[in-house]
mmCIF file of C-alpha atoms in Angstrom:
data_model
loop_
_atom_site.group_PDB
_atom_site.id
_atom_site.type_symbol
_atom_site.label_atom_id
_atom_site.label_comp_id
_atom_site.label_asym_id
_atom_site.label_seq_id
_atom_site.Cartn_x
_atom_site.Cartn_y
_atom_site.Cartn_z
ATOM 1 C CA UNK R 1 83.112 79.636 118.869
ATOM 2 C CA UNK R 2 84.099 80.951 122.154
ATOM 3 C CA UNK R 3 85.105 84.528 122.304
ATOM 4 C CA UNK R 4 87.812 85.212 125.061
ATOM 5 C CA UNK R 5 87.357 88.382 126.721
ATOM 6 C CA UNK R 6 90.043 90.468 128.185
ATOM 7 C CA UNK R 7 90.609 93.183 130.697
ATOM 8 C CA UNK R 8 92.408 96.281 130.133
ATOM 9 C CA UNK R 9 96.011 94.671 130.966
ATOM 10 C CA UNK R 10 95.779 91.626 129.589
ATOM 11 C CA UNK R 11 95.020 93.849 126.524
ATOM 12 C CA UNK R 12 98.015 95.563 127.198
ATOM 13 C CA UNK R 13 100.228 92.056 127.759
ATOM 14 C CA UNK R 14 98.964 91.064 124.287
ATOM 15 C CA UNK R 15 99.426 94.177 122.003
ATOM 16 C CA UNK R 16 102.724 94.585 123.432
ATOM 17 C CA UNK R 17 103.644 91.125 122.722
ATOM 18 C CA UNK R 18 102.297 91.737 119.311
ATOM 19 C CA UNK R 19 104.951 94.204 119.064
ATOM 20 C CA UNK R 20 107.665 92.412 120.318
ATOM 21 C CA UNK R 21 106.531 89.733 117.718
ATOM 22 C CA UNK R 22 106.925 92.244 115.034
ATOM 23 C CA UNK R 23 109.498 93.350 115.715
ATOM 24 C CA UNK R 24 111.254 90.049 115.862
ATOM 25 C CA UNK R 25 110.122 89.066 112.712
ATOM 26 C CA UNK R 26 111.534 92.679 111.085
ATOM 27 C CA UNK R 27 114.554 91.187 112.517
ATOM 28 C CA UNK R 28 114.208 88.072 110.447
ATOM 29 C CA UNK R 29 113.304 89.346 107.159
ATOM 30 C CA UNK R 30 116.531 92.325 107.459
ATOM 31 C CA UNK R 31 118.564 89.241 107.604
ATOM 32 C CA UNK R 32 116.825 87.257 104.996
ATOM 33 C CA UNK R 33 117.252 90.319 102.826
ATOM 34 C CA UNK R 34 120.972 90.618 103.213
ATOM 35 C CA UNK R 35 121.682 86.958 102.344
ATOM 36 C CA UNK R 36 118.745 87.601 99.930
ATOM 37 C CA UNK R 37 121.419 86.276 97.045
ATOM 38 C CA UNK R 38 118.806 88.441 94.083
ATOM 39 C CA UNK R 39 117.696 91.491 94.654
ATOM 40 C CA UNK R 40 114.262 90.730 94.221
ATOM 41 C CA UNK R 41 114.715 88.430 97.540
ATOM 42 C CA UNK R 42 116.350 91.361 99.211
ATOM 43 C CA UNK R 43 113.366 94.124 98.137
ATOM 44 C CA UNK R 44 110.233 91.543 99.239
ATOM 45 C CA UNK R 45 111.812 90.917 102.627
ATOM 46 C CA UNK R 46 112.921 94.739 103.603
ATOM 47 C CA UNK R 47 109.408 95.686 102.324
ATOM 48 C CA UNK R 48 107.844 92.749 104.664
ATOM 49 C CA UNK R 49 110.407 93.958 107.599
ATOM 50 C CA UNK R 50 108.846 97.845 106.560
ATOM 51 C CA UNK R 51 105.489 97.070 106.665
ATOM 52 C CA UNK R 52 106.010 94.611 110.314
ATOM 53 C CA UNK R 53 107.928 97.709 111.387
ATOM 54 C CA UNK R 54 105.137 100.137 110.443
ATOM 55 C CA UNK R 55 102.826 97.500 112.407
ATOM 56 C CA UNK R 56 104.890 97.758 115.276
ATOM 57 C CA UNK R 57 104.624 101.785 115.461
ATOM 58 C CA UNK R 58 100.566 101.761 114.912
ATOM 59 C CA UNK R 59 100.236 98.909 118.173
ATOM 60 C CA UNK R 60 102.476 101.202 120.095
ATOM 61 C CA UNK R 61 100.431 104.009 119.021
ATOM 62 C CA UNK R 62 97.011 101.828 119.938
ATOM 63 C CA UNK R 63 98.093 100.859 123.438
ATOM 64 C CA UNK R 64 99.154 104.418 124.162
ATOM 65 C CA UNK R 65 95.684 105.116 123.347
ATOM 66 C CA UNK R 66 93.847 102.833 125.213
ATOM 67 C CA UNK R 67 95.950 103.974 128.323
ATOM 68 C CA UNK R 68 98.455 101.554 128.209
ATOM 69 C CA UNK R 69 102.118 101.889 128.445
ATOM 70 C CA UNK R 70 103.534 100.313 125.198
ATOM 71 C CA UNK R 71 106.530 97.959 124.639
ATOM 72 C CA UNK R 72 109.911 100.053 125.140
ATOM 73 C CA UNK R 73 111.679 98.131 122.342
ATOM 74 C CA UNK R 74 109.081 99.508 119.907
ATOM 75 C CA UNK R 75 110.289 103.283 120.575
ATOM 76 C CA UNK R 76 113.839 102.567 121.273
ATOM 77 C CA UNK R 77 113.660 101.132 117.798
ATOM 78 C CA UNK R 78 113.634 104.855 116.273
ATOM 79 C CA UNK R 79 116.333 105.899 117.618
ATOM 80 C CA UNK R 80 118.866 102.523 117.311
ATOM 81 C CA UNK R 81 118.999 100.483 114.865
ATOM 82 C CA UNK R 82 118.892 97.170 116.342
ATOM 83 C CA UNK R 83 121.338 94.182 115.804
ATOM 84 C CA UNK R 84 119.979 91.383 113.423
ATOM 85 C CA UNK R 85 119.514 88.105 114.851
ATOM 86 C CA UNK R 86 121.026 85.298 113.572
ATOM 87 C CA UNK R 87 118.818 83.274 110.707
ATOM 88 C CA UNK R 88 119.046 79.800 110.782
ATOM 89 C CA UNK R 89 121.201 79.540 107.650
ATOM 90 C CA UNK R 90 118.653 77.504 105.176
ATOM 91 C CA UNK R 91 119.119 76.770 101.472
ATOM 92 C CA UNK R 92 116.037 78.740 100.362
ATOM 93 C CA UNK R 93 115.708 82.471 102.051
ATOM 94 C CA UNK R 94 112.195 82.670 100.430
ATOM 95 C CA UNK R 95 111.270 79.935 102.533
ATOM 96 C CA UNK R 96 112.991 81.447 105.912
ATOM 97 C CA UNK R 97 110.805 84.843 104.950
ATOM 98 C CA UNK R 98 107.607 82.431 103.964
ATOM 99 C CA UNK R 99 107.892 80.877 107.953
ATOM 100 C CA UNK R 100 108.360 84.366 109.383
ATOM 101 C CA UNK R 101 105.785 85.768 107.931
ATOM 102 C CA UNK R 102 103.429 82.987 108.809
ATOM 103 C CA UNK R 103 104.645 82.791 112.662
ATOM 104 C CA UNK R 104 104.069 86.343 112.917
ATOM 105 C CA UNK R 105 100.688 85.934 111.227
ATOM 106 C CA UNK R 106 99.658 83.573 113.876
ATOM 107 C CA UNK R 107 100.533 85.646 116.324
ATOM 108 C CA UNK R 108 98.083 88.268 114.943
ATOM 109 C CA UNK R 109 95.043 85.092 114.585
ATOM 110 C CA UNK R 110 95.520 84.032 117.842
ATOM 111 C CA UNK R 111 94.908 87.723 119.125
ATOM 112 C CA UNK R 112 91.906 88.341 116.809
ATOM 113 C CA UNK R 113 90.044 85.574 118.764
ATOM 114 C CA UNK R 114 90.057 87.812 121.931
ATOM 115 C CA UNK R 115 86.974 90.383 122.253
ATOM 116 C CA UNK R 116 88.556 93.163 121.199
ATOM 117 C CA UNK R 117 88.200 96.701 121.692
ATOM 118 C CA UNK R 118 86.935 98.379 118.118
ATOM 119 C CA UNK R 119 89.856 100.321 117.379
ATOM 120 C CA UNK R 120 92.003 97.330 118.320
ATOM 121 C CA UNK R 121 89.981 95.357 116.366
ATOM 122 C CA UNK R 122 90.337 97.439 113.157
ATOM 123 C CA UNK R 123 94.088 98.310 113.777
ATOM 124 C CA UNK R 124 94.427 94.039 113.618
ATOM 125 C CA UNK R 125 92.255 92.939 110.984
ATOM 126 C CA UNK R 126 94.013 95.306 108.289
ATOM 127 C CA UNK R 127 97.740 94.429 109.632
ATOM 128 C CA UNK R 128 96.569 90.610 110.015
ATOM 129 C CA UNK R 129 95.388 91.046 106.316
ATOM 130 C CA UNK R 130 98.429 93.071 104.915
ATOM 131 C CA UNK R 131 101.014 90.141 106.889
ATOM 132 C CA UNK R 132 98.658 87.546 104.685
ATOM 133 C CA UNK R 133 99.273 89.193 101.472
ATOM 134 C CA UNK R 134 102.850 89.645 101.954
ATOM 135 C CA UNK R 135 102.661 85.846 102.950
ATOM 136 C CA UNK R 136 101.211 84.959 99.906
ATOM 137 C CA UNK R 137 103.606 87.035 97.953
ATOM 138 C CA UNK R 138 106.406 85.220 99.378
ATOM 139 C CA UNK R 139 104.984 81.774 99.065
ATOM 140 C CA UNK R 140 103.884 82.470 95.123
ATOM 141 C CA UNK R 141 107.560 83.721 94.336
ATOM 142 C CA UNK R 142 109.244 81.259 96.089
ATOM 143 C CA UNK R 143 106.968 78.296 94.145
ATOM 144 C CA UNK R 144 107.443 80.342 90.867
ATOM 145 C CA UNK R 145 111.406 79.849 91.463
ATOM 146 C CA UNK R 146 111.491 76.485 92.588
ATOM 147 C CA UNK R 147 109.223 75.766 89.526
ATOM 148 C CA UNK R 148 111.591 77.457 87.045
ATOM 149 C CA UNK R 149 114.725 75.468 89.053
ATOM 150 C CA UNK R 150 112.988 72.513 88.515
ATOM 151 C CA UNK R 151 112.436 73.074 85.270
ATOM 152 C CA UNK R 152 115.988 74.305 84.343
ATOM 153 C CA UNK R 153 117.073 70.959 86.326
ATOM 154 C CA UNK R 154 114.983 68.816 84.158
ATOM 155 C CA UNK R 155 116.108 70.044 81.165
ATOM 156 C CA UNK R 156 119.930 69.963 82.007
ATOM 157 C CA UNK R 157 118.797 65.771 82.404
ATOM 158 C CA UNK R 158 117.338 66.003 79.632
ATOM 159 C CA UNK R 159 120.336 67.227 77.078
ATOM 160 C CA UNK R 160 122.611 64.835 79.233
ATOM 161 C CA UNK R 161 120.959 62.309 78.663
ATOM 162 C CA UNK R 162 120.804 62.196 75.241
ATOM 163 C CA UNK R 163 123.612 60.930 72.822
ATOM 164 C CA UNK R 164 125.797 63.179 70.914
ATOM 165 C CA UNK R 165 125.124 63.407 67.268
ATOM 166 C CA UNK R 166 127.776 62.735 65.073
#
């Protein structure tokens, strides 16, 4: 394997986008979490959109001390509260948290292949592994439900489709 080797501003370009890429995905899960429809939806997505948003402070943080000049939207973001995109409205919000999680996720892979500074490198590996677990928590849940729908739907056939007793 190659390993890509960046100077000090494309280090910069790709941090920041890291943020921005946080950031968005925050976005996502807030509005996963109000159209949630259990609260258990609602609490896994606002504590993904925490811990992206949490993410987003420590890369801010990390290019300010590596000399760079960090994303403005990540420090704006303290002081107003940003509008929530639009979610494309799908039948399973699990599943809309489940691909935001994952695009964000790549985002973080796809930087971990550069050469890396060390405390870049450390700051990434434990967010990249912290956006995999909450990945996996998502997917697991939203299997466990569509198992226990499935389930529930089976046995609905089931009683339907036998006869009445008499």
């Amino acid at each position: 394997m190659t390993t890509l080797v960046l100077n000090d501003a494309e280090l910069y370009v790709e941090l920041n986008r890291l943020i921005c890429a946080a950031l968005d995905t925050r976005r996502k899960l807030l509005a996963c979490s109000l159209r949630g429809g259990t609260q258990l939806i609602g609490f896994i997505a606002r504590s993904s959109a925490s811990a992206l948003a949490v993410a987003a402070h420590e890369l801010a943080d990390l290019v300010h001390r590596l000399g760079g000049r960090p994303a403005t939207e990540a420090r704006r973001e303290e002081a107003v509260a940003l509008p929530v995109p639009s979610v494309v409205q799908e039948q399973d919000p699990l599943q809309t948290c489940e691909h935001a999680i994952a695009e964000v996720a790549c985002e973080y892979r796809d930087t971990l292949e550069w050469n890396l500074p060390e405390p870049a490198q450390e700051v990434l590996m434990r967010q990249f592994s912290i956006l995999i677990a909450n990945y996996e928590h998502v997917k697991a849940l939203r299997e466990r439900l569509q198992r226990a729908g499935s389930r529930r739907n089976s046995g609905a056939v089931q009683e339907s489709s036998e006869p009445p007793h008499a």
